[in-house]
mmCIF file with all atom_site columns, C-alpha atoms in Angstrom:
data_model
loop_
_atom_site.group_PDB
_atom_site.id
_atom_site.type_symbol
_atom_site.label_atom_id
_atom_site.label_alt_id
_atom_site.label_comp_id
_atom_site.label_asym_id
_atom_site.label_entity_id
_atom_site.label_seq_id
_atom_site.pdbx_PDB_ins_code
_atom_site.Cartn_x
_atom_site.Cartn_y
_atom_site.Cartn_z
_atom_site.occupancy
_atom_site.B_iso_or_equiv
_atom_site.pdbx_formal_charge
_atom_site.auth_seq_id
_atom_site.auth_comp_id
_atom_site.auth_asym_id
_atom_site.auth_atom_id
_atom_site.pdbx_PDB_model_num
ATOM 1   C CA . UNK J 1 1   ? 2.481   14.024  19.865 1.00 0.00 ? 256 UNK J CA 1
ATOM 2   C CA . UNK J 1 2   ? 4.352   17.567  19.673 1.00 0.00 ? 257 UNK J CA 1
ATOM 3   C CA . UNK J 1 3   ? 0.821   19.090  18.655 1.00 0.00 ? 258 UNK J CA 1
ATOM 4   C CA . UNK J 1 4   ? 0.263   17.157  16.009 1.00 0.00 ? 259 UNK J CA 1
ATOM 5   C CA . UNK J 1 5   ? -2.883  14.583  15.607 1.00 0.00 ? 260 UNK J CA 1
ATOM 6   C CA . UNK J 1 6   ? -2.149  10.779  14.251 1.00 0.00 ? 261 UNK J CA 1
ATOM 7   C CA . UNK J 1 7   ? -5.620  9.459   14.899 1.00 0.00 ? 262 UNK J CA 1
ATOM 8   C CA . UNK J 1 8   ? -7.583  8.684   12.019 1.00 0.00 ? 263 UNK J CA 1
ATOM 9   C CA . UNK J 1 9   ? -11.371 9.350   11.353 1.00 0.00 ? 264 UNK J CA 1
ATOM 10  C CA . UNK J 1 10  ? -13.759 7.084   13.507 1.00 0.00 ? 265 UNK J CA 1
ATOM 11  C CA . UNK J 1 11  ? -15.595 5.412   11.685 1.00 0.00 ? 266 UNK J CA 1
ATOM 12  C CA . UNK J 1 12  ? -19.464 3.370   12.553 1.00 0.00 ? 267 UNK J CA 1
ATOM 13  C CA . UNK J 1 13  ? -19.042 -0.608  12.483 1.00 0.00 ? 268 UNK J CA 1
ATOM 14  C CA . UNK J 1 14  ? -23.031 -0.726  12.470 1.00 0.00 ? 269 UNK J CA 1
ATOM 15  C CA . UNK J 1 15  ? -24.534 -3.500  13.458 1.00 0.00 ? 270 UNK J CA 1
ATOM 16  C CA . UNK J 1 16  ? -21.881 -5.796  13.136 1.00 0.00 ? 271 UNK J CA 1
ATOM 17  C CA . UNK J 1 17  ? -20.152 -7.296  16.283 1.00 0.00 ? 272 UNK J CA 1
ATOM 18  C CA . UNK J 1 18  ? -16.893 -6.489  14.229 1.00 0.00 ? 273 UNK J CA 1
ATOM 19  C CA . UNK J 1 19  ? -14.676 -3.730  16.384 1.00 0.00 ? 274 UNK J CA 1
ATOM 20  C CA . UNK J 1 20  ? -12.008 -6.002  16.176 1.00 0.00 ? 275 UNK J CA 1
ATOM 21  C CA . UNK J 1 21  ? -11.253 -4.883  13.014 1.00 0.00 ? 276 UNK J CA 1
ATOM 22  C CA . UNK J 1 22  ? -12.044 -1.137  13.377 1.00 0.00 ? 277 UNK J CA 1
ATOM 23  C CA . UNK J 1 23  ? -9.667  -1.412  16.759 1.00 0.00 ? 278 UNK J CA 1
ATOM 24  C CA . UNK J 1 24  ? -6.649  -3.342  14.858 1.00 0.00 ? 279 UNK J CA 1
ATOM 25  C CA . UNK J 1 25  ? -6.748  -1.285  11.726 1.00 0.00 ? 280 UNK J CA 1
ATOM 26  C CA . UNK J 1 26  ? -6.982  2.177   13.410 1.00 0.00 ? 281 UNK J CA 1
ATOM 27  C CA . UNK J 1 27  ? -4.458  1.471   15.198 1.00 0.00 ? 282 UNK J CA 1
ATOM 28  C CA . UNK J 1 28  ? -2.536  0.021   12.439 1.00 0.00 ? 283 UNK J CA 1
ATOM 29  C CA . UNK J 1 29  ? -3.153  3.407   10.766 1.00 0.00 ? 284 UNK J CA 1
ATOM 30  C CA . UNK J 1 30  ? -2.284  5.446   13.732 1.00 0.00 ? 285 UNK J CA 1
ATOM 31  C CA . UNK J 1 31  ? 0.678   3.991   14.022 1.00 0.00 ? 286 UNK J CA 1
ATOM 32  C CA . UNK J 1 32  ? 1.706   4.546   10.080 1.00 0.00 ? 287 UNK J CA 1
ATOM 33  C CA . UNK J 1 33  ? 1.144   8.052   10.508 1.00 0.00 ? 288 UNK J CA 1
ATOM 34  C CA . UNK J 1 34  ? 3.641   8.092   13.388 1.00 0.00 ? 289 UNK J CA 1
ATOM 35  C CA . UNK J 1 35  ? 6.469   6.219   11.999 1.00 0.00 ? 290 UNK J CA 1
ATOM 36  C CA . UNK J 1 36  ? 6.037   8.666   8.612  1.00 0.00 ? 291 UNK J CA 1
ATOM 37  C CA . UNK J 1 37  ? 5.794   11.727  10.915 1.00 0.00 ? 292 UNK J CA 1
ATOM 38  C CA . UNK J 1 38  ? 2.902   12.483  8.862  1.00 0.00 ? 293 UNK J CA 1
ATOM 39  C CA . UNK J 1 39  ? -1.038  13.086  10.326 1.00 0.00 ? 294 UNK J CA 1
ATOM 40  C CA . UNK J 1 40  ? -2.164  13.212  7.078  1.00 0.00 ? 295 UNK J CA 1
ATOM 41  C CA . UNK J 1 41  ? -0.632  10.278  5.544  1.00 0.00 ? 296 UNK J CA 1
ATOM 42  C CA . UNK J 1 42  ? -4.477  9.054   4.631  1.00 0.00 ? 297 UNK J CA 1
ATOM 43  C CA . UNK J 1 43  ? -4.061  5.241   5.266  1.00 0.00 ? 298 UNK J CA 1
ATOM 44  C CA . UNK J 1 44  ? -7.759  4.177   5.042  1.00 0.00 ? 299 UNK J CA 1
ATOM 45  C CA . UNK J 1 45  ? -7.516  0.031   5.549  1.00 0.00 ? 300 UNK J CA 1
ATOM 46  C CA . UNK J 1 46  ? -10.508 -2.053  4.808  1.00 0.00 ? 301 UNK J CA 1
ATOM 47  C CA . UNK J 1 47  ? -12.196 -3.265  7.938  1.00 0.00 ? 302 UNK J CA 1
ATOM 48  C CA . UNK J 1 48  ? -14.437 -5.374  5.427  1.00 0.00 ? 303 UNK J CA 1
ATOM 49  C CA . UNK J 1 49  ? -11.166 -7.287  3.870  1.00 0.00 ? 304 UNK J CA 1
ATOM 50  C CA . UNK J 1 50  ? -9.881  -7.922  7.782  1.00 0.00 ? 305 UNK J CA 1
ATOM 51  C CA . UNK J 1 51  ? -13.851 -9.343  9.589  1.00 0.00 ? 306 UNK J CA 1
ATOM 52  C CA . UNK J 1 52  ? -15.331 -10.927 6.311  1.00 0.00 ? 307 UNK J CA 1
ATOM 53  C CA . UNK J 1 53  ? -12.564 -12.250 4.551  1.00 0.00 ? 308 UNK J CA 1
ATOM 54  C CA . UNK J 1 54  ? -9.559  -12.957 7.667  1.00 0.00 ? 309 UNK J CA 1
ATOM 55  C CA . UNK J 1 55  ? -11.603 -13.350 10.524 1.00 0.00 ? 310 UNK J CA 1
ATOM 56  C CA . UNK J 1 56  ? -14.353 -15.454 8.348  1.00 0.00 ? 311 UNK J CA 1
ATOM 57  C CA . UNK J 1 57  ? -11.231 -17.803 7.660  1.00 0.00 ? 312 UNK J CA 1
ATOM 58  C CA . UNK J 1 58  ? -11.113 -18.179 11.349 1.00 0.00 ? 313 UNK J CA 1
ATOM 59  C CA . UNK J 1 59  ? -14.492 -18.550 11.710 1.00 0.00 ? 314 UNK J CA 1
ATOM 60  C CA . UNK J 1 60  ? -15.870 -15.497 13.141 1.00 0.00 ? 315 UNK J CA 1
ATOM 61  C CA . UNK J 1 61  ? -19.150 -13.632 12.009 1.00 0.00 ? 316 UNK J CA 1
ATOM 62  C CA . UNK J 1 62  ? -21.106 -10.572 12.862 1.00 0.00 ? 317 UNK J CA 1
ATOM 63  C CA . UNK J 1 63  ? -22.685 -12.468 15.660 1.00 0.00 ? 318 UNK J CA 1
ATOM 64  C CA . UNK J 1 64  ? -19.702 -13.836 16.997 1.00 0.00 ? 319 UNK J CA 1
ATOM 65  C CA . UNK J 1 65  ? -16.955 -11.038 17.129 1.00 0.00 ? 320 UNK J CA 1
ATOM 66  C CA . UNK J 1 66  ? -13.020 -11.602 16.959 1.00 0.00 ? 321 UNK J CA 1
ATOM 67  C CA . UNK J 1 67  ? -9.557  -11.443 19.039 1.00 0.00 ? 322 UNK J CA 1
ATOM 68  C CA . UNK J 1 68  ? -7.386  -8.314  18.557 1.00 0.00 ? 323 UNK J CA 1
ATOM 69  C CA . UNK J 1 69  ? -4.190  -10.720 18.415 1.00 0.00 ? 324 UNK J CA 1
ATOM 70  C CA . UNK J 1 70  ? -5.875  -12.901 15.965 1.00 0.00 ? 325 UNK J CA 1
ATOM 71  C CA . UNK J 1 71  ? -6.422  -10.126 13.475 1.00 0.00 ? 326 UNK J CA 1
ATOM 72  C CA . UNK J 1 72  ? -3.145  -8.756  14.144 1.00 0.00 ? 327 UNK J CA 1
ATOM 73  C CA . UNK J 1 73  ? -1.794  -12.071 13.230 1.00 0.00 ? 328 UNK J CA 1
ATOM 74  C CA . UNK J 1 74  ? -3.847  -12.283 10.044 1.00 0.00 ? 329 UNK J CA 1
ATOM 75  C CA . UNK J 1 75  ? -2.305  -8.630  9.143  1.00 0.00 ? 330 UNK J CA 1
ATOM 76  C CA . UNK J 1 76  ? 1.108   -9.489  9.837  1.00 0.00 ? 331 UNK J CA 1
ATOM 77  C CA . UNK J 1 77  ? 0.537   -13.370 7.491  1.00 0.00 ? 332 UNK J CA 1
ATOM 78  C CA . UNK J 1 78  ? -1.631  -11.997 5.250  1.00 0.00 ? 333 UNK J CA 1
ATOM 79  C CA . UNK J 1 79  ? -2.326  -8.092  4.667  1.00 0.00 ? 334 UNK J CA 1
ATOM 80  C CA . UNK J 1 80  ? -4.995  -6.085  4.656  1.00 0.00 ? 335 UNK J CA 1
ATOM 81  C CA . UNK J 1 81  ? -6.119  -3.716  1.376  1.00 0.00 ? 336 UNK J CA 1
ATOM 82  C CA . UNK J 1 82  ? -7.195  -0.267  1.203  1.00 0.00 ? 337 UNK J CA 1
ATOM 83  C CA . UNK J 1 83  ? -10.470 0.891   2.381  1.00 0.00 ? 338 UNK J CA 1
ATOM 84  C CA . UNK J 1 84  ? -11.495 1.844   -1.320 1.00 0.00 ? 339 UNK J CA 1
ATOM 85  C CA . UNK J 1 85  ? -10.649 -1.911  -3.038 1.00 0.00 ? 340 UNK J CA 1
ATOM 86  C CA . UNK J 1 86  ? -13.156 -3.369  -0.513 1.00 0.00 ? 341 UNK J CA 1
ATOM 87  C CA . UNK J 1 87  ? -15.244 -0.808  1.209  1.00 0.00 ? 342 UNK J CA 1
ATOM 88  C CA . UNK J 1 88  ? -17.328 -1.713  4.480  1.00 0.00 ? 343 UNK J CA 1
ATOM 89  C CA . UNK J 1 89  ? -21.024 -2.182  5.017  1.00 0.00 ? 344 UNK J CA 1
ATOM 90  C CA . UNK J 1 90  ? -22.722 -2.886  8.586  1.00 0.00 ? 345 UNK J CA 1
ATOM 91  C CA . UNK J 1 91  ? -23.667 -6.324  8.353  1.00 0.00 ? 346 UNK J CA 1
ATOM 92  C CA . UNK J 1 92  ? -22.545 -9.792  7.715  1.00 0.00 ? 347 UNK J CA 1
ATOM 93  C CA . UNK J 1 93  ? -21.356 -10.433 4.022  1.00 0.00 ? 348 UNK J CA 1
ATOM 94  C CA . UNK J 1 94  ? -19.503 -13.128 2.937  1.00 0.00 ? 349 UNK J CA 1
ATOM 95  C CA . UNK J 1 95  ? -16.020 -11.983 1.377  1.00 0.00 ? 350 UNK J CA 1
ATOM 96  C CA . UNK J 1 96  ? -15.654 -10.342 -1.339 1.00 0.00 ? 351 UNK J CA 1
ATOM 97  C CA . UNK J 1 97  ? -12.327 -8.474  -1.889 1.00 0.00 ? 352 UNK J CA 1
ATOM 98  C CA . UNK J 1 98  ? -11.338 -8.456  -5.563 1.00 0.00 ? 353 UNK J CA 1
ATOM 99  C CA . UNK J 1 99  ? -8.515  -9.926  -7.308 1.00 0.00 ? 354 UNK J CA 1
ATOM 100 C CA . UNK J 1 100 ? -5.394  -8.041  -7.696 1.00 0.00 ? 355 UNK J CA 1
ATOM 101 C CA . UNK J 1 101 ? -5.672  -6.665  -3.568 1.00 0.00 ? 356 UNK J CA 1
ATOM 102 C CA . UNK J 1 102 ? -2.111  -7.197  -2.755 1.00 0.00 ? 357 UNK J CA 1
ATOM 103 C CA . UNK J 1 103 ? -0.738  -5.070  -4.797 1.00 0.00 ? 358 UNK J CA 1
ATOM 104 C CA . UNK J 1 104 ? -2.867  -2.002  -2.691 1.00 0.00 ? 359 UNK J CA 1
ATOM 105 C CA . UNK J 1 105 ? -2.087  -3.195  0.563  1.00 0.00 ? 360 UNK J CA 1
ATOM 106 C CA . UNK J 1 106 ? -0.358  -3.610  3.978  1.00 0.00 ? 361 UNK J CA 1
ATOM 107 C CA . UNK J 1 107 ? 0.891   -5.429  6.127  1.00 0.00 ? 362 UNK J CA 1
ATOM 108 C CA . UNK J 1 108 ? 2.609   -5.568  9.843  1.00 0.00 ? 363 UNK J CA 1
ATOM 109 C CA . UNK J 1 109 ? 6.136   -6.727  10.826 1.00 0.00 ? 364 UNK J CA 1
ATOM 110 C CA . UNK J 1 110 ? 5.228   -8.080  14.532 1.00 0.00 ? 365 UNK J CA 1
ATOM 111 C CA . UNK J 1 111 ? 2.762   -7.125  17.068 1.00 0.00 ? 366 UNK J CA 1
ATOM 112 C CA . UNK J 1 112 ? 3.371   -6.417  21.474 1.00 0.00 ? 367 UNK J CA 1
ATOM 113 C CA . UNK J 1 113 ? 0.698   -7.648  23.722 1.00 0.00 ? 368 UNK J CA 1
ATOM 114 C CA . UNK J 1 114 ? 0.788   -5.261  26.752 1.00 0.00 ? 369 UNK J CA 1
ATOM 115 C CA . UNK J 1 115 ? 0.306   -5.906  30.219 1.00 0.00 ? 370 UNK J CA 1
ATOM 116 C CA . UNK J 1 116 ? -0.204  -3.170  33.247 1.00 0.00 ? 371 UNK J CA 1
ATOM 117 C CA . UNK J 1 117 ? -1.477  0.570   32.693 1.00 0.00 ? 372 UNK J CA 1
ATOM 118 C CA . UNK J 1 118 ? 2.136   1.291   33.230 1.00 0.00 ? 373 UNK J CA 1
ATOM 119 C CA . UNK J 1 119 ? 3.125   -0.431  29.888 1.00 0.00 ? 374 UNK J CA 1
ATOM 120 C CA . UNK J 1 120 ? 0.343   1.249   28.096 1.00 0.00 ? 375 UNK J CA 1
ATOM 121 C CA . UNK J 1 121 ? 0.816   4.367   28.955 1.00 0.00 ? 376 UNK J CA 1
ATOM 122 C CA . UNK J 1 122 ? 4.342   4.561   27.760 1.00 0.00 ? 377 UNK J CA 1
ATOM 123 C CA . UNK J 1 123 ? 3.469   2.649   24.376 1.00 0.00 ? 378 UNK J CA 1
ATOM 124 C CA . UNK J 1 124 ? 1.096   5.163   24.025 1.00 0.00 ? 379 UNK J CA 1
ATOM 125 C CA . UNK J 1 125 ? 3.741   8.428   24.950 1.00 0.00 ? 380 UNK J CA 1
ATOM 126 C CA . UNK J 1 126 ? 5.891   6.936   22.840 1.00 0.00 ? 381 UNK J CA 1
ATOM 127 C CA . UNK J 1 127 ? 4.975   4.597   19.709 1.00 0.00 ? 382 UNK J CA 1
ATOM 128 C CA . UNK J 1 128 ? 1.216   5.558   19.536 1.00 0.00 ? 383 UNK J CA 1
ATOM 129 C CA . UNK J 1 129 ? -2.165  4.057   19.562 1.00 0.00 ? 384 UNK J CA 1
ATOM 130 C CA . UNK J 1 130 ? -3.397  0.469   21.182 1.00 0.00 ? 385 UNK J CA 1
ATOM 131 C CA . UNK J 1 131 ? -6.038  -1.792  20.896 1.00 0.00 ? 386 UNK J CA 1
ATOM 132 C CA . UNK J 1 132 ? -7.805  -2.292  24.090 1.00 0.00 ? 387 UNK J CA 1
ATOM 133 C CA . UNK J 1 133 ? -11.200 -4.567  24.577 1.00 0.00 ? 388 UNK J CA 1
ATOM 134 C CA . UNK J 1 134 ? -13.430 -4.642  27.725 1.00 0.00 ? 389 UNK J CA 1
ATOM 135 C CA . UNK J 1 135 ? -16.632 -5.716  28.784 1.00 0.00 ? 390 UNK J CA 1
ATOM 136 C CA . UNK J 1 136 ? -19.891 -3.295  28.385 1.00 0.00 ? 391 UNK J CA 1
ATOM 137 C CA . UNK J 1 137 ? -23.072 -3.406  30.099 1.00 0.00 ? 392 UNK J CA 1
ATOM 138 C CA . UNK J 1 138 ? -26.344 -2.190  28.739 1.00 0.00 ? 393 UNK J CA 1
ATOM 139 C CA . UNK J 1 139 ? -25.739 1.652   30.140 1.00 0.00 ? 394 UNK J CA 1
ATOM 140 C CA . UNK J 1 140 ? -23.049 1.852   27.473 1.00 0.00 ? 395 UNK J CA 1
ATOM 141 C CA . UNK J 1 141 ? -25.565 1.944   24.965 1.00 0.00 ? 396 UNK J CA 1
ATOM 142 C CA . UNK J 1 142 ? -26.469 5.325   26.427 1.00 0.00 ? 397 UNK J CA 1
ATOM 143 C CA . UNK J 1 143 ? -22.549 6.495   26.756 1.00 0.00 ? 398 UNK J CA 1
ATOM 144 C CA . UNK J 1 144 ? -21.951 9.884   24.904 1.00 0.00 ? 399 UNK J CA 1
ATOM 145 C CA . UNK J 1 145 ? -18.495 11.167  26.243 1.00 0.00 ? 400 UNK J CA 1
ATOM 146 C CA . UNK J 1 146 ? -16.020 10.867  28.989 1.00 0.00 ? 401 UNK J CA 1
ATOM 147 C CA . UNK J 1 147 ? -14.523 7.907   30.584 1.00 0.00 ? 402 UNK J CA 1
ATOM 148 C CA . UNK J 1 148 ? -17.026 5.163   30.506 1.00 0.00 ? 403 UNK J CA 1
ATOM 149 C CA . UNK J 1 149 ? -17.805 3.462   33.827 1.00 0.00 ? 404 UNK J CA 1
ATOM 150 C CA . UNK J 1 150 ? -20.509 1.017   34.508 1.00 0.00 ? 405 UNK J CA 1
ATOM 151 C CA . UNK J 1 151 ? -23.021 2.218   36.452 1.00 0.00 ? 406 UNK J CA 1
ATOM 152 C CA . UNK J 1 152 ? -26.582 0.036   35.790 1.00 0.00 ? 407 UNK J CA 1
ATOM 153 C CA . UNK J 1 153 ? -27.674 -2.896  33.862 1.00 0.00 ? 408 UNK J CA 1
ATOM 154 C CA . UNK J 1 154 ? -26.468 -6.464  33.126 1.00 0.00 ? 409 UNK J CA 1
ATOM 155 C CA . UNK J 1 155 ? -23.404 -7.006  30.972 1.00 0.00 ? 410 UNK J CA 1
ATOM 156 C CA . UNK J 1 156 ? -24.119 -6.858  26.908 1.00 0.00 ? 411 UNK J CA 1
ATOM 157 C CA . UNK J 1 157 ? -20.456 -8.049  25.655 1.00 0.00 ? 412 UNK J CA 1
ATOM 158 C CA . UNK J 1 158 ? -17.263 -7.323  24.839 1.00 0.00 ? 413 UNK J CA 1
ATOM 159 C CA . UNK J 1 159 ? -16.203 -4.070  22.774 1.00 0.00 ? 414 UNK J CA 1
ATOM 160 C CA . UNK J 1 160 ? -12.727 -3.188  21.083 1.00 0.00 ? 415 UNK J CA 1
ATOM 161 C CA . UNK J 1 161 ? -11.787 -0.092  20.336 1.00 0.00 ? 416 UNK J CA 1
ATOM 162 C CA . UNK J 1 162 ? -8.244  2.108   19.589 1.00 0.00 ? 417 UNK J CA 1
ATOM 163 C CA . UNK J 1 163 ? -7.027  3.858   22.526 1.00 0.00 ? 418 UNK J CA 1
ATOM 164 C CA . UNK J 1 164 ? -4.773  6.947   21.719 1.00 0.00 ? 419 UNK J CA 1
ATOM 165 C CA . UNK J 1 165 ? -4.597  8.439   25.251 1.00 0.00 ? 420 UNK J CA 1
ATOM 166 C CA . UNK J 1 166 ? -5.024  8.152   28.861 1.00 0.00 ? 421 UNK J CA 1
ATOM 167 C CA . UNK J 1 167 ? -6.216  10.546  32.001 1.00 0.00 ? 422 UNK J CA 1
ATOM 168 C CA . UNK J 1 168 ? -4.345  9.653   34.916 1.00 0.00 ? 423 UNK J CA 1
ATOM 169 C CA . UNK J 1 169 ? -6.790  12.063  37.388 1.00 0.00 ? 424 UNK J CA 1
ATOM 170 C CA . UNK J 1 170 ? -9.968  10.480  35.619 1.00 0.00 ? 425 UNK J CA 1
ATOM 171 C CA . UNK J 1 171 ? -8.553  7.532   35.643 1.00 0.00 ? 426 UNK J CA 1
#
């Protein structure tokens, strides 16, 4: 927006099925930046505190993946610390974020579930970043840029990730 970057970093989940959390806390970071008119504000949440210690509560795992809204939820009741108190690692761990978290933390006041490219497009113009989720099939695997369309293979799963713009003529 006006020439300036909000975006943070992307960062590698591994192998966990946990882009839930790296969707909901980019864009919760994103969106920071923007309301502080700052792109180099340097939230860093912990994707670790929101998979293995939120979305464990709700019974999700590395093999099972999560709900954007769900996490969002858990944000908004609970908080989420700093990417240094709890730092991420690529596979399943049970939760361990240290005592004291809160006080390095944040948390969101409310959350808007979209509906239409329309609606996206001007959150996006206008507020920032969104979390978006859609099915992948095995080509994705061999993505590298550009829009992403299935071409080959049978479906693999479900993928979340923070979407900061849009390409009307690519669609």
């Amino acid at each position: 927006m006006n020439g300036k970057d909000y975006t943070t970093a992307v960062k590698n989940q591994g192998g966990c099925g946990s882009c839930v959390a790296f969707g909901v806390c980019a864009v919760i970071e994103t969106t920071y930046n923007r309301q502080t008119n700052n792109p180099d504000a340097d939230l860093d949440l912990s994707e670790a505190h929101l998979f293995y210690c939120h979305g464990a509560e709700a019974g999700r795992s590395c093999s099972t993946g999560w709900f954007p809204d769900q996490a969002f939820d858990k944000v908004k009741e609970k908080g989420v610390t700093l990417e240094s108190v709890y730092p991420y690692s690529g596979s399943q761990q049970a939760c361990g974020v240290p005592s004291g978290w809160q006080d390095n933390s944040a948390k969101v006041s409310g959350a808007s579930k979209l509906s239409g490219r329309a609606a996206i497009k001007e959150w996006i113009a206008t507020m920032g970043s969104v979390t978006g989720c859609f099915i992948v099939y095995q080509d994705f695997f061999s993505y590298r840029s550009g829009v992403y369309r299935h071409v080959s293979g049978s479906e693999a799963g479900g993928h979340c990730v923070e979407i900061c713009g849009y390409n009307d003529a690519q669609g």
